[in-house]
């Protein structure tokens, strides 16, 4: 019996192992740090993520490698997305520091939970079986629930954590139900075998496969936040501490995208006719509802939530075009969206001060008078979300639309453009408020900000223009991931 | 033959007690019905030769989780009547959803899907075949990654629970052994020189 | 070669870097910081440009045509940034960065007391970058980008003193007139793209032959030759940028901007972009006789008639501005005569002496405390000797005094025009020949009125008159040297060797340049040749007339003016171009605008479409917002409803 043990290849999972080991180290070290030395936890956390990026780069294979009996895969897609997730999490951590300190929630758990969530995302990205997809998702979600409820003194954040928890559990249940039906039909959890099995059973069991697929799509769309599974997003964005909303609004979208690709494309590629139809409906609903409702928002965080919903519609557009080009565009869109959103939340975080929670749109009025640089950074992000050249948002939208047009769905492209135009309105309103409205009393004093935050935030925002002018820096990798 | 009888007896018990979990009024009763459900499922697993899983189901869920659950339920004063307030009001809608859902599921089930020909019939193993060993064999090779991640999830749950509930109360009184040990005579004892009152 | 690629890349980027630093960090680095960075940036560009020029001209480096970066590929059309380095480019980048460097230095003195000091330096560096990108381009996309970018900077700089009413008016005018040209230019590019399917110069040139026989119907029923249409459309773009009649009206008004800008952008470089572009497109223009005729007629008209206006102007900068128009006309004539290299040669010499004249005018303006009316000057020679002598050099070069740089280039154009055989060449020759007299007359009218004769300024100004500071005079001297000698030194290389062989294509039957080559036997004999009866004597006659009328018998000027009142009025009103535009175009546009605004905008668009849809969207948003109740069970219900809908679709549908 002992001879039968075959040691799986552990190398591909090196980044995850590094993450786990370092996170445990952070957890322990943080216990022994006095409050005023909390900066060291941040430093160690950033180091963890940097090491993880290094490990990913170290083990990046020329062609896809799988391990752990095929349940874990490391391919170009995984490499790029893991690096993106870790890099964005670094920014999230740095931006959050002053906010946490000002709101008396500057504790090591924020970073530890954030690191565990990142680990969950990395698991999701590399998962090649239903089991690991689910485990990664749960690890991510569980960490997020705790992070949202993190500010125990705020009733609102407890409430939104509760909502997210219940709805998330429900979505997980639906996903699991779908998985169990697939297991019943095919007898496997492994996505490669699933794909082969589904191919064979398609003619025999179309109804049952469609039934199971629906649950998978629903679970997925809840995670991404597509209409009508989006209801949690506005409440959670608003209720969670801004530093957590920043986290939820950025990196997990990338993991969600990875999950969609793994499940729908890798595992259920043969059912693409079915899910592409479902996603079409969900994408249109998301773009319509997201853009239109965002107009009526007065709370900036809520507005961003609805804007995210509309962007999810765009990401779905790329996926539903079921072409390598479309997947690459959606990947580009997702990553750049995460970068853009981190700018928007980052500026909002900078505006927060002790006793002043900046989250209403009116809090931004006249920002340009006191803090022209931050106003400019936010304006770039808004332009990028609206898709104005030469920012990256323009190119991202363009490439997704191109992919949609290539599969002869011109009408869908027109619908998408139409809703983007509606979306333009509320993004430009932010710019109008910042530049033309009378500043509020709070806004006239210049923000005191840490230099590292300023540098990182500036680089973050300017990268939107850089990527807009030189999209091939990132696009080349996205195309490579699907060729 | 005997296996079939056992299966049906315990399967029926499982379904009935599972229904009872969500229908009985008293939460303690519901928890107890859940215990019953676990027990009967364990027996069914046993008939499938999944001894290890069956035993761990009883040990972990019945022995540990459910006991904890019952403790919590008994310690909390749950106002059942208040929880059911919206029940009647939302009942029609809930029923409608349930009926539609049932209809869809029936239409799936009645299509020629769920025949038993999908998987091959499991082979009966010899008496000395160790289920546990086989489980260990895959658990620490192919599934080691998933296993570790599951462990991490539990760790996160612990961290989350502690960080969300642990409160340091300012008024709590506790000893500080370090302070007690390092105390010196001068800290506690003050020698006051008094002139003698003798005159 | 790798190192050369870096050099090519560094040439525009050095200026851009300077512009970015001065623009974004102007406050932090202060005034001296701003001019230091930008000057260093442009100096780097200049030195590297000289290196490239040496490589191409002396070492005969092969043509470099390479795409640096592909922005995107759409339907097989590549959108790229790339460089094409040949003789034409090498010469242009050297001229652009060289003049720009001088102007940068000069600006330190000229803008000394201005609040927008850093902003100004940032703009002119940005301009240099854009212009370099324009001339180094190997494709139409980048050409258009550079084209618009220089236009933008020009717009910003004309309105640099944005508190001045006339400056705002002028930059608006420049913007609008250039839009007309750009519209043509863009259409031209579109036509080329449509018929060749490429934006790359060489690919377009290779496939150009197919367009000769092709026709298209823009107006139904009329067959237009595609190549002629494309060339004329491109030339309309050039007319806007290089201020050819009738799109010239913006250039004189652009003098509202600071003088260094007038020198750099509105005399030496940007306005010559049109000339450069036509020369670059010579393989296309050669294919269309009609387009060449169009070019030569427009050029000749500009050359002569704009020169005439220069005679009656009294603002020192405007005289030079009209002179610029006229000289651009000369270059255009050369283009039309297929003497592209002569046009570029004149472009180069003109860049030096016209920048010199402008900067000298600026020097006078500084000394006169921003008085620009030449009637209030006079006798400045003794106060400002350096400015006087460099102005003399510049003026002599402008009128084509034998041996000066302007002489060589202008004579080459005259000979080429004489020998050109396209339709309209005869008219053009007459116009440029008479233009020589006119040029000499207005140049020296201004020269005499400013530096000689009676001192007509007021007491206060006279007391403070003195030579300007070295930051002003040194660039003047540095520009005066090439103005004097560069023609002699380079004519042989530029015009009669294979310097432009790859860049400029001339068909054998267009023998104008060949005729020039025949007449040329070395620069010295070219000068002697010029002393024979001809243009040189016309120029001399112009100078003598100016001397006689304005210095010897000043009362004669007003007498002539009264005699010929109507001509004076015609010229003084610039042939009523402005008034015509104002009434016909602007008036009609305003009238149409009024109607459209009332009917279309206010009623249909604002009332129904915009406000209507805004109201609709707003209403919907308001309603939909209420769905977001905040109740958990509502959310769960929404999710389940979505699930059921999808299930119904998947299972039953």
mmCIF file of C-alpha atoms in Angstrom, chain A residues 20-340:
data_model
loop_
_atom_site.group_PDB
_atom_site.id
_atom_site.type_symbol
_atom_site.label_atom_id
_atom_site.label_comp_id
_atom_site.label_asym_id
_atom_site.label_seq_id
_atom_site.Cartn_x
_atom_site.Cartn_y
_atom_site.Cartn_z
ATOM 1 C CA UNK A 20 -0.029 30.580 3.516
ATOM 2 C CA UNK A 21 3.247 30.340 5.385
ATOM 3 C CA UNK A 22 3.807 34.074 5.377
ATOM 4 C CA UNK A 23 0.224 34.810 6.358
ATOM 5 C CA UNK A 24 0.551 32.580 9.391
ATOM 6 C CA UNK A 25 3.759 34.420 10.208
ATOM 7 C CA UNK A 26 1.962 37.753 9.927
ATOM 8 C CA UNK A 27 -0.792 36.436 12.148
ATOM 9 C CA UNK A 28 1.632 35.448 14.881
ATOM 10 C CA UNK A 29 3.955 38.429 14.618
ATOM 11 C CA UNK A 30 1.050 40.832 14.746
ATOM 12 C CA UNK A 31 -0.075 39.436 18.099
ATOM 13 C CA UNK A 32 3.108 40.617 19.704
ATOM 14 C CA UNK A 33 3.187 44.065 18.193
ATOM 15 C CA UNK A 34 2.045 47.062 20.191
ATOM 16 C CA UNK A 35 -0.526 49.279 18.492
ATOM 17 C CA UNK A 36 1.976 51.948 17.484
ATOM 18 C CA UNK A 37 4.084 49.396 15.616
ATOM 19 C CA UNK A 38 1.159 48.242 13.471
ATOM 20 C CA UNK A 39 2.967 49.578 10.423
ATOM 21 C CA UNK A 40 5.214 46.549 10.632
ATOM 22 C CA UNK A 41 2.264 44.255 9.995
ATOM 23 C CA UNK A 42 1.486 46.246 6.882
ATOM 24 C CA UNK A 43 5.097 46.007 5.804
ATOM 25 C CA UNK A 44 5.142 42.280 6.353
ATOM 26 C CA UNK A 45 1.847 41.835 4.515
ATOM 27 C CA UNK A 46 3.094 43.787 1.530
ATOM 28 C CA UNK A 47 6.249 41.715 1.631
ATOM 29 C CA UNK A 48 4.119 38.566 1.630
ATOM 30 C CA UNK A 49 2.309 39.679 -1.480
ATOM 31 C CA UNK A 50 5.533 40.730 -3.133
ATOM 32 C CA UNK A 51 7.034 37.343 -2.364
ATOM 33 C CA UNK A 52 3.947 35.674 -3.770
ATOM 34 C CA UNK A 53 4.343 37.686 -6.969
ATOM 35 C CA UNK A 54 7.969 36.651 -7.074
ATOM 36 C CA UNK A 55 7.018 33.028 -6.559
ATOM 37 C CA UNK A 56 4.466 33.198 -9.349
ATOM 38 C CA UNK A 57 7.085 34.660 -11.640
ATOM 39 C CA UNK A 58 9.519 31.972 -10.551
ATOM 40 C CA UNK A 59 7.267 29.037 -11.291
ATOM 41 C CA UNK A 60 5.583 30.541 -14.362
ATOM 42 C CA UNK A 61 5.633 27.686 -16.875
ATOM 43 C CA UNK A 62 6.024 27.920 -20.626
ATOM 44 C CA UNK A 63 2.918 25.833 -21.128
ATOM 45 C CA UNK A 64 0.159 24.830 -18.754
ATOM 46 C CA UNK A 65 1.162 22.492 -15.909
ATOM 47 C CA UNK A 66 -1.290 20.647 -13.728
ATOM 48 C CA UNK A 67 -0.808 18.971 -10.404
ATOM 49 C CA UNK A 68 -2.714 17.355 -7.542
ATOM 50 C CA UNK A 69 -4.394 14.881 -9.808
ATOM 51 C CA UNK A 70 -5.392 17.510 -12.305
ATOM 52 C CA UNK A 71 -7.312 19.603 -9.808
ATOM 53 C CA UNK A 72 -4.752 22.380 -9.867
ATOM 54 C CA UNK A 73 -3.552 24.071 -13.014
ATOM 55 C CA UNK A 74 -0.924 26.709 -13.579
ATOM 56 C CA UNK A 75 -1.184 28.284 -17.003
ATOM 57 C CA UNK A 76 -0.605 31.689 -18.533
ATOM 58 C CA UNK A 77 -4.050 32.809 -17.412
ATOM 59 C CA UNK A 78 -3.325 31.832 -13.825
ATOM 60 C CA UNK A 79 0.068 33.534 -13.826
ATOM 61 C CA UNK A 80 -1.239 36.861 -15.092
ATOM 62 C CA UNK A 81 -4.319 36.901 -12.898
ATOM 63 C CA UNK A 82 -2.431 35.916 -9.746
ATOM 64 C CA UNK A 83 0.081 38.676 -10.282
ATOM 65 C CA UNK A 84 -2.744 41.131 -10.906
ATOM 66 C CA UNK A 85 -4.584 40.056 -7.762
ATOM 67 C CA UNK A 86 -1.498 40.333 -5.574
ATOM 68 C CA UNK A 87 -0.446 43.673 -7.029
ATOM 69 C CA UNK A 88 -3.894 45.155 -6.528
ATOM 70 C CA UNK A 89 -4.044 43.837 -2.989
ATOM 71 C CA UNK A 90 -0.759 45.591 -2.256
ATOM 72 C CA UNK A 91 -2.324 48.865 -3.357
ATOM 73 C CA UNK A 92 -5.437 48.152 -1.315
ATOM 74 C CA UNK A 93 -3.369 47.576 1.820
ATOM 75 C CA UNK A 94 -1.314 50.712 1.418
ATOM 76 C CA UNK A 95 -4.294 52.951 0.638
ATOM 77 C CA UNK A 96 -6.228 51.593 3.604
ATOM 78 C CA UNK A 97 -3.696 52.327 6.314
ATOM 79 C CA UNK A 98 -4.621 55.893 7.176
ATOM 80 C CA UNK A 99 -8.324 55.191 6.928
ATOM 81 C CA UNK A 100 -8.059 52.317 9.362
ATOM 82 C CA UNK A 101 -6.010 54.377 11.760
ATOM 83 C CA UNK A 102 -8.480 57.257 11.616
ATOM 84 C CA UNK A 103 -11.432 54.995 12.325
ATOM 85 C CA UNK A 104 -9.817 53.119 15.204
ATOM 86 C CA UNK A 105 -9.893 49.816 13.367
ATOM 87 C CA UNK A 106 -6.206 49.692 12.607
ATOM 88 C CA UNK A 107 -5.727 46.067 13.528
ATOM 89 C CA UNK A 108 -3.652 43.227 12.207
ATOM 90 C CA UNK A 109 -6.724 41.142 11.424
ATOM 91 C CA UNK A 110 -7.532 43.389 8.516
ATOM 92 C CA UNK A 111 -4.314 42.362 6.837
ATOM 93 C CA UNK A 112 -4.468 38.732 7.885
ATOM 94 C CA UNK A 113 -8.006 38.353 6.590
ATOM 95 C CA UNK A 114 -7.069 40.235 3.455
ATOM 96 C CA UNK A 115 -4.161 37.886 2.880
ATOM 97 C CA UNK A 116 -6.353 34.850 3.399
ATOM 98 C CA UNK A 117 -8.873 36.284 0.970
ATOM 99 C CA UNK A 118 -6.056 36.741 -1.523
ATOM 100 C CA UNK A 119 -5.043 33.145 -0.988
ATOM 101 C CA UNK A 120 -8.633 32.152 -1.673
ATOM 102 C CA UNK A 121 -8.566 34.110 -4.904
ATOM 103 C CA UNK A 122 -5.339 32.446 -5.953
ATOM 104 C CA UNK A 123 -6.890 29.054 -5.284
ATOM 105 C CA UNK A 124 -9.907 29.999 -7.377
ATOM 106 C CA UNK A 125 -7.696 31.178 -10.204
ATOM 107 C CA UNK A 126 -5.741 27.919 -10.347
ATOM 108 C CA UNK A 127 -8.625 25.616 -9.541
ATOM 109 C CA UNK A 128 -9.383 22.988 -12.101
ATOM 110 C CA UNK A 129 -11.980 21.012 -10.236
ATOM 111 C CA UNK A 130 -15.326 21.919 -8.737
ATOM 112 C CA UNK A 131 -13.953 21.106 -5.319
ATOM 113 C CA UNK A 132 -11.140 23.636 -5.432
ATOM 114 C CA UNK A 133 -13.279 26.294 -7.087
ATOM 115 C CA UNK A 134 -15.707 25.966 -4.228
ATOM 116 C CA UNK A 135 -13.062 25.892 -1.519
ATOM 117 C CA UNK A 136 -11.333 28.956 -2.943
ATOM 118 C CA UNK A 137 -14.637 30.759 -3.193
ATOM 119 C CA UNK A 138 -15.520 29.951 0.393
ATOM 120 C CA UNK A 139 -12.136 31.003 1.688
ATOM 121 C CA UNK A 140 -12.507 34.307 -0.121
ATOM 122 C CA UNK A 141 -16.100 34.854 0.945
ATOM 123 C CA UNK A 142 -15.531 33.943 4.568
ATOM 124 C CA UNK A 143 -12.664 36.378 4.826
ATOM 125 C CA UNK A 144 -14.749 39.068 3.188
ATOM 126 C CA UNK A 145 -17.699 38.549 5.554
ATOM 127 C CA UNK A 146 -15.404 39.073 8.482
ATOM 128 C CA UNK A 147 -13.741 42.080 6.907
ATOM 129 C CA UNK A 148 -17.060 43.784 6.240
ATOM 130 C CA UNK A 149 -18.159 43.336 9.828
ATOM 131 C CA UNK A 150 -14.756 44.434 10.910
ATOM 132 C CA UNK A 151 -15.825 47.785 12.241
ATOM 133 C CA UNK A 152 -17.785 46.456 15.193
ATOM 134 C CA UNK A 153 -18.929 49.842 16.324
ATOM 135 C CA UNK A 154 -20.763 50.497 13.101
ATOM 136 C CA UNK A 155 -24.246 49.078 12.918
ATOM 137 C CA UNK A 156 -24.313 49.579 9.194
ATOM 138 C CA UNK A 157 -21.305 47.450 8.525
ATOM 139 C CA UNK A 158 -22.629 44.650 10.716
ATOM 140 C CA UNK A 159 -25.893 44.808 8.847
ATOM 141 C CA UNK A 160 -24.253 44.652 5.458
ATOM 142 C CA UNK A 161 -21.998 41.815 6.575
ATOM 143 C CA UNK A 162 -25.081 39.899 7.636
ATOM 144 C CA UNK A 163 -26.755 40.532 4.293
ATOM 145 C CA UNK A 164 -23.698 39.471 2.389
ATOM 146 C CA UNK A 165 -23.334 36.392 4.535
ATOM 147 C CA UNK A 166 -26.885 35.194 4.075
ATOM 148 C CA UNK A 167 -27.060 35.929 0.377
ATOM 149 C CA UNK A 168 -23.571 34.548 -0.135
ATOM 150 C CA UNK A 169 -24.495 31.358 1.636
ATOM 151 C CA UNK A 170 -27.550 31.083 -0.531
ATOM 152 C CA UNK A 171 -25.502 31.590 -3.682
ATOM 153 C CA UNK A 172 -22.977 29.033 -2.486
ATOM 154 C CA UNK A 173 -25.825 26.629 -1.885
ATOM 155 C CA UNK A 174 -27.125 27.138 -5.398
ATOM 156 C CA UNK A 175 -23.641 26.654 -6.809
ATOM 157 C CA UNK A 176 -23.162 23.487 -4.797
ATOM 158 C CA UNK A 177 -26.514 22.189 -5.948
ATOM 159 C CA UNK A 178 -25.466 22.706 -9.542
ATOM 160 C CA UNK A 179 -22.166 21.002 -8.871
ATOM 161 C CA UNK A 180 -23.891 18.040 -7.273
ATOM 162 C CA UNK A 181 -26.143 17.575 -10.280
ATOM 163 C CA UNK A 182 -23.156 17.673 -12.561
ATOM 164 C CA UNK A 183 -21.492 15.114 -10.351
ATOM 165 C CA UNK A 184 -24.596 13.009 -10.591
ATOM 166 C CA UNK A 185 -24.595 13.159 -14.374
ATOM 167 C CA UNK A 186 -20.889 12.821 -15.051
ATOM 168 C CA UNK A 187 -19.493 11.226 -11.910
ATOM 169 C CA UNK A 188 -16.530 13.555 -11.664
ATOM 170 C CA UNK A 189 -15.529 16.873 -10.132
ATOM 171 C CA UNK A 190 -12.460 17.340 -12.268
ATOM 172 C CA UNK A 191 -13.047 19.948 -14.946
ATOM 173 C CA UNK A 192 -11.045 18.155 -17.631
ATOM 174 C CA UNK A 193 -12.935 14.919 -17.160
ATOM 175 C CA UNK A 194 -16.156 16.855 -16.764
ATOM 176 C CA UNK A 195 -15.613 18.491 -20.117
ATOM 177 C CA UNK A 196 -15.055 15.133 -21.810
ATOM 178 C CA UNK A 197 -18.042 13.587 -20.080
ATOM 179 C CA UNK A 198 -20.349 16.461 -20.886
ATOM 180 C CA UNK A 199 -19.386 16.196 -24.531
ATOM 181 C CA UNK A 200 -20.535 12.568 -24.516
ATOM 182 C CA UNK A 201 -23.773 13.190 -22.619
ATOM 183 C CA UNK A 202 -24.883 16.324 -24.395
ATOM 184 C CA UNK A 203 -27.220 14.595 -26.781
ATOM 185 C CA UNK A 204 -28.714 12.319 -24.114
ATOM 186 C CA UNK A 205 -29.305 14.674 -21.220
ATOM 187 C CA UNK A 206 -29.727 18.183 -22.552
ATOM 188 C CA UNK A 207 -32.364 19.153 -20.013
ATOM 189 C CA UNK A 208 -30.531 17.988 -16.920
ATOM 190 C CA UNK A 209 -27.296 19.599 -18.099
ATOM 191 C CA UNK A 210 -29.121 22.850 -18.754
ATOM 192 C CA UNK A 211 -30.715 22.637 -15.333
ATOM 193 C CA UNK A 212 -27.391 22.118 -13.593
ATOM 194 C CA UNK A 213 -25.713 24.771 -15.709
ATOM 195 C CA UNK A 214 -28.248 27.327 -14.598
ATOM 196 C CA UNK A 215 -27.278 26.899 -10.974
ATOM 197 C CA UNK A 216 -23.611 27.239 -11.833
ATOM 198 C CA UNK A 217 -24.307 30.430 -13.790
ATOM 199 C CA UNK A 218 -26.336 31.843 -10.935
ATOM 200 C CA UNK A 219 -23.627 31.124 -8.374
ATOM 201 C CA UNK A 220 -21.095 32.696 -10.666
ATOM 202 C CA UNK A 221 -23.147 35.765 -11.422
ATOM 203 C CA UNK A 222 -23.771 36.353 -7.757
ATOM 204 C CA UNK A 223 -20.036 36.487 -7.205
ATOM 205 C CA UNK A 224 -19.544 38.823 -10.148
ATOM 206 C CA UNK A 225 -22.582 40.886 -9.245
ATOM 207 C CA UNK A 226 -24.652 40.643 -12.409
ATOM 208 C CA UNK A 227 -28.305 41.664 -12.386
ATOM 209 C CA UNK A 228 -30.513 40.251 -10.824
ATOM 210 C CA UNK A 229 -27.943 38.742 -8.444
ATOM 211 C CA UNK A 230 -26.428 42.127 -7.737
ATOM 212 C CA UNK A 231 -28.618 43.316 -4.889
ATOM 213 C CA UNK A 232 -25.969 42.800 -2.256
ATOM 214 C CA UNK A 233 -23.430 45.044 -3.928
ATOM 215 C CA UNK A 234 -24.748 48.553 -3.326
ATOM 216 C CA UNK A 235 -25.561 47.806 0.308
ATOM 217 C CA UNK A 236 -22.234 46.161 0.968
ATOM 218 C CA UNK A 237 -20.216 48.863 -0.795
ATOM 219 C CA UNK A 238 -21.978 51.479 1.249
ATOM 220 C CA UNK A 239 -22.091 49.628 4.524
ATOM 221 C CA UNK A 240 -18.596 48.231 4.604
ATOM 222 C CA UNK A 241 -15.707 50.387 5.745
ATOM 223 C CA UNK A 242 -14.378 52.137 2.649
ATOM 224 C CA UNK A 243 -11.096 50.298 2.927
ATOM 225 C CA UNK A 244 -12.961 46.995 2.701
ATOM 226 C CA UNK A 245 -15.233 48.229 -0.083
ATOM 227 C CA UNK A 246 -12.047 49.061 -1.956
ATOM 228 C CA UNK A 247 -10.902 45.479 -1.527
ATOM 229 C CA UNK A 248 -14.225 43.908 -2.471
ATOM 230 C CA UNK A 249 -14.588 46.160 -5.472
ATOM 231 C CA UNK A 250 -11.262 45.301 -7.042
ATOM 232 C CA UNK A 251 -9.354 42.034 -6.667
ATOM 233 C CA UNK A 252 -12.312 39.611 -6.202
ATOM 234 C CA UNK A 253 -13.646 40.687 -9.597
ATOM 235 C CA UNK A 254 -10.513 39.197 -11.109
ATOM 236 C CA UNK A 255 -11.034 35.975 -9.189
ATOM 237 C CA UNK A 256 -14.658 35.947 -10.302
ATOM 238 C CA UNK A 257 -13.544 36.271 -13.874
ATOM 239 C CA UNK A 258 -11.126 33.389 -13.421
ATOM 240 C CA UNK A 259 -13.920 31.301 -11.934
ATOM 241 C CA UNK A 260 -16.135 32.058 -14.917
ATOM 242 C CA UNK A 261 -13.427 31.026 -17.347
ATOM 243 C CA UNK A 262 -12.575 27.863 -15.444
ATOM 244 C CA UNK A 263 -16.141 26.701 -15.023
ATOM 245 C CA UNK A 264 -17.814 27.869 -18.183
ATOM 246 C CA UNK A 265 -15.003 27.703 -20.720
ATOM 247 C CA UNK A 266 -12.694 24.993 -19.385
ATOM 248 C CA UNK A 267 -15.312 22.771 -17.834
ATOM 249 C CA UNK A 268 -18.539 23.420 -19.674
ATOM 250 C CA UNK A 269 -17.271 24.714 -22.987
ATOM 251 C CA UNK A 270 -19.537 22.367 -24.849
ATOM 252 C CA UNK A 271 -22.598 23.964 -23.334
ATOM 253 C CA UNK A 272 -21.551 27.374 -24.558
ATOM 254 C CA UNK A 273 -24.657 27.848 -26.654
ATOM 255 C CA UNK A 274 -26.724 27.660 -23.464
ATOM 256 C CA UNK A 275 -24.637 29.784 -21.168
ATOM 257 C CA UNK A 276 -23.839 32.337 -23.778
ATOM 258 C CA UNK A 277 -27.581 32.962 -24.147
ATOM 259 C CA UNK A 278 -28.044 33.259 -20.411
ATOM 260 C CA UNK A 279 -25.106 35.614 -20.113
ATOM 261 C CA UNK A 280 -26.472 37.743 -22.940
ATOM 262 C CA UNK A 281 -29.644 38.361 -20.999
ATOM 263 C CA UNK A 282 -27.747 38.988 -17.761
ATOM 264 C CA UNK A 283 -25.240 41.275 -19.483
ATOM 265 C CA UNK A 284 -27.926 43.455 -20.988
ATOM 266 C CA UNK A 285 -29.817 43.605 -17.703
ATOM 267 C CA UNK A 286 -26.604 44.508 -15.854
ATOM 268 C CA UNK A 287 -25.590 47.258 -18.237
ATOM 269 C CA UNK A 288 -29.087 48.685 -18.305
ATOM 270 C CA UNK A 289 -29.832 48.582 -14.622
ATOM 271 C CA UNK A 290 -26.329 49.442 -13.463
ATOM 272 C CA UNK A 291 -25.973 52.512 -15.625
ATOM 273 C CA UNK A 292 -29.464 53.814 -15.144
ATOM 274 C CA UNK A 293 -29.699 53.430 -11.385
ATOM 275 C CA UNK A 294 -26.235 54.839 -10.874
ATOM 276 C CA UNK A 295 -27.568 58.148 -12.150
ATOM 277 C CA UNK A 296 -29.955 58.460 -9.253
ATOM 278 C CA UNK A 297 -27.327 57.850 -6.577
ATOM 279 C CA UNK A 298 -26.113 60.510 -4.217
ATOM 280 C CA UNK A 299 -23.676 58.291 -2.387
ATOM 281 C CA UNK A 300 -20.369 57.887 -4.176
ATOM 282 C CA UNK A 301 -19.770 54.349 -2.934
ATOM 283 C CA UNK A 302 -23.228 53.270 -4.024
ATOM 284 C CA UNK A 303 -22.684 54.896 -7.374
ATOM 285 C CA UNK A 304 -19.478 52.947 -7.754
ATOM 286 C CA UNK A 305 -21.357 49.769 -6.895
ATOM 287 C CA UNK A 306 -23.845 50.347 -9.683
ATOM 288 C CA UNK A 307 -21.052 51.309 -11.985
ATOM 289 C CA UNK A 308 -19.374 48.007 -11.141
ATOM 290 C CA UNK A 309 -22.578 46.201 -12.046
ATOM 291 C CA UNK A 310 -22.592 47.858 -15.439
ATOM 292 C CA UNK A 311 -18.935 46.987 -15.975
ATOM 293 C CA UNK A 312 -19.689 43.385 -15.074
ATOM 294 C CA UNK A 313 -22.147 43.503 -17.953
ATOM 295 C CA UNK A 314 -19.275 44.443 -20.214
ATOM 296 C CA UNK A 315 -17.073 41.659 -18.866
ATOM 297 C CA UNK A 316 -19.881 39.209 -19.543
ATOM 298 C CA UNK A 317 -20.063 40.540 -23.094
ATOM 299 C CA UNK A 318 -16.502 39.448 -23.679
ATOM 300 C CA UNK A 319 -17.130 36.010 -22.197
ATOM 301 C CA UNK A 320 -20.378 35.409 -24.015
ATOM 302 C CA UNK A 321 -18.798 36.063 -27.386
ATOM 303 C CA UNK A 322 -17.175 32.624 -26.868
ATOM 304 C CA UNK A 323 -14.046 33.381 -28.831
ATOM 305 C CA UNK A 324 -10.434 33.524 -27.727
ATOM 306 C CA UNK A 325 -10.501 37.169 -28.656
ATOM 307 C CA UNK A 326 -13.532 37.770 -26.486
ATOM 308 C CA UNK A 327 -12.021 36.017 -23.461
ATOM 309 C CA UNK A 328 -8.809 37.998 -23.834
ATOM 310 C CA UNK A 329 -10.776 41.238 -24.069
ATOM 311 C CA UNK A 330 -12.830 40.353 -21.020
ATOM 312 C CA UNK A 331 -9.648 39.538 -19.129
ATOM 313 C CA UNK A 332 -8.117 42.850 -20.137
ATOM 314 C CA UNK A 333 -11.330 44.589 -19.167
ATOM 315 C CA UNK A 334 -11.475 42.921 -15.770
ATOM 316 C CA UNK A 335 -7.891 43.677 -14.826
ATOM 317 C CA UNK A 336 -8.022 47.269 -15.981
ATOM 318 C CA UNK A 337 -11.366 47.760 -14.307
ATOM 319 C CA UNK A 338 -9.891 46.572 -11.032
ATOM 320 C CA UNK A 339 -7.033 49.040 -11.453
ATOM 321 C CA UNK A 340 -9.455 51.859 -12.241
#
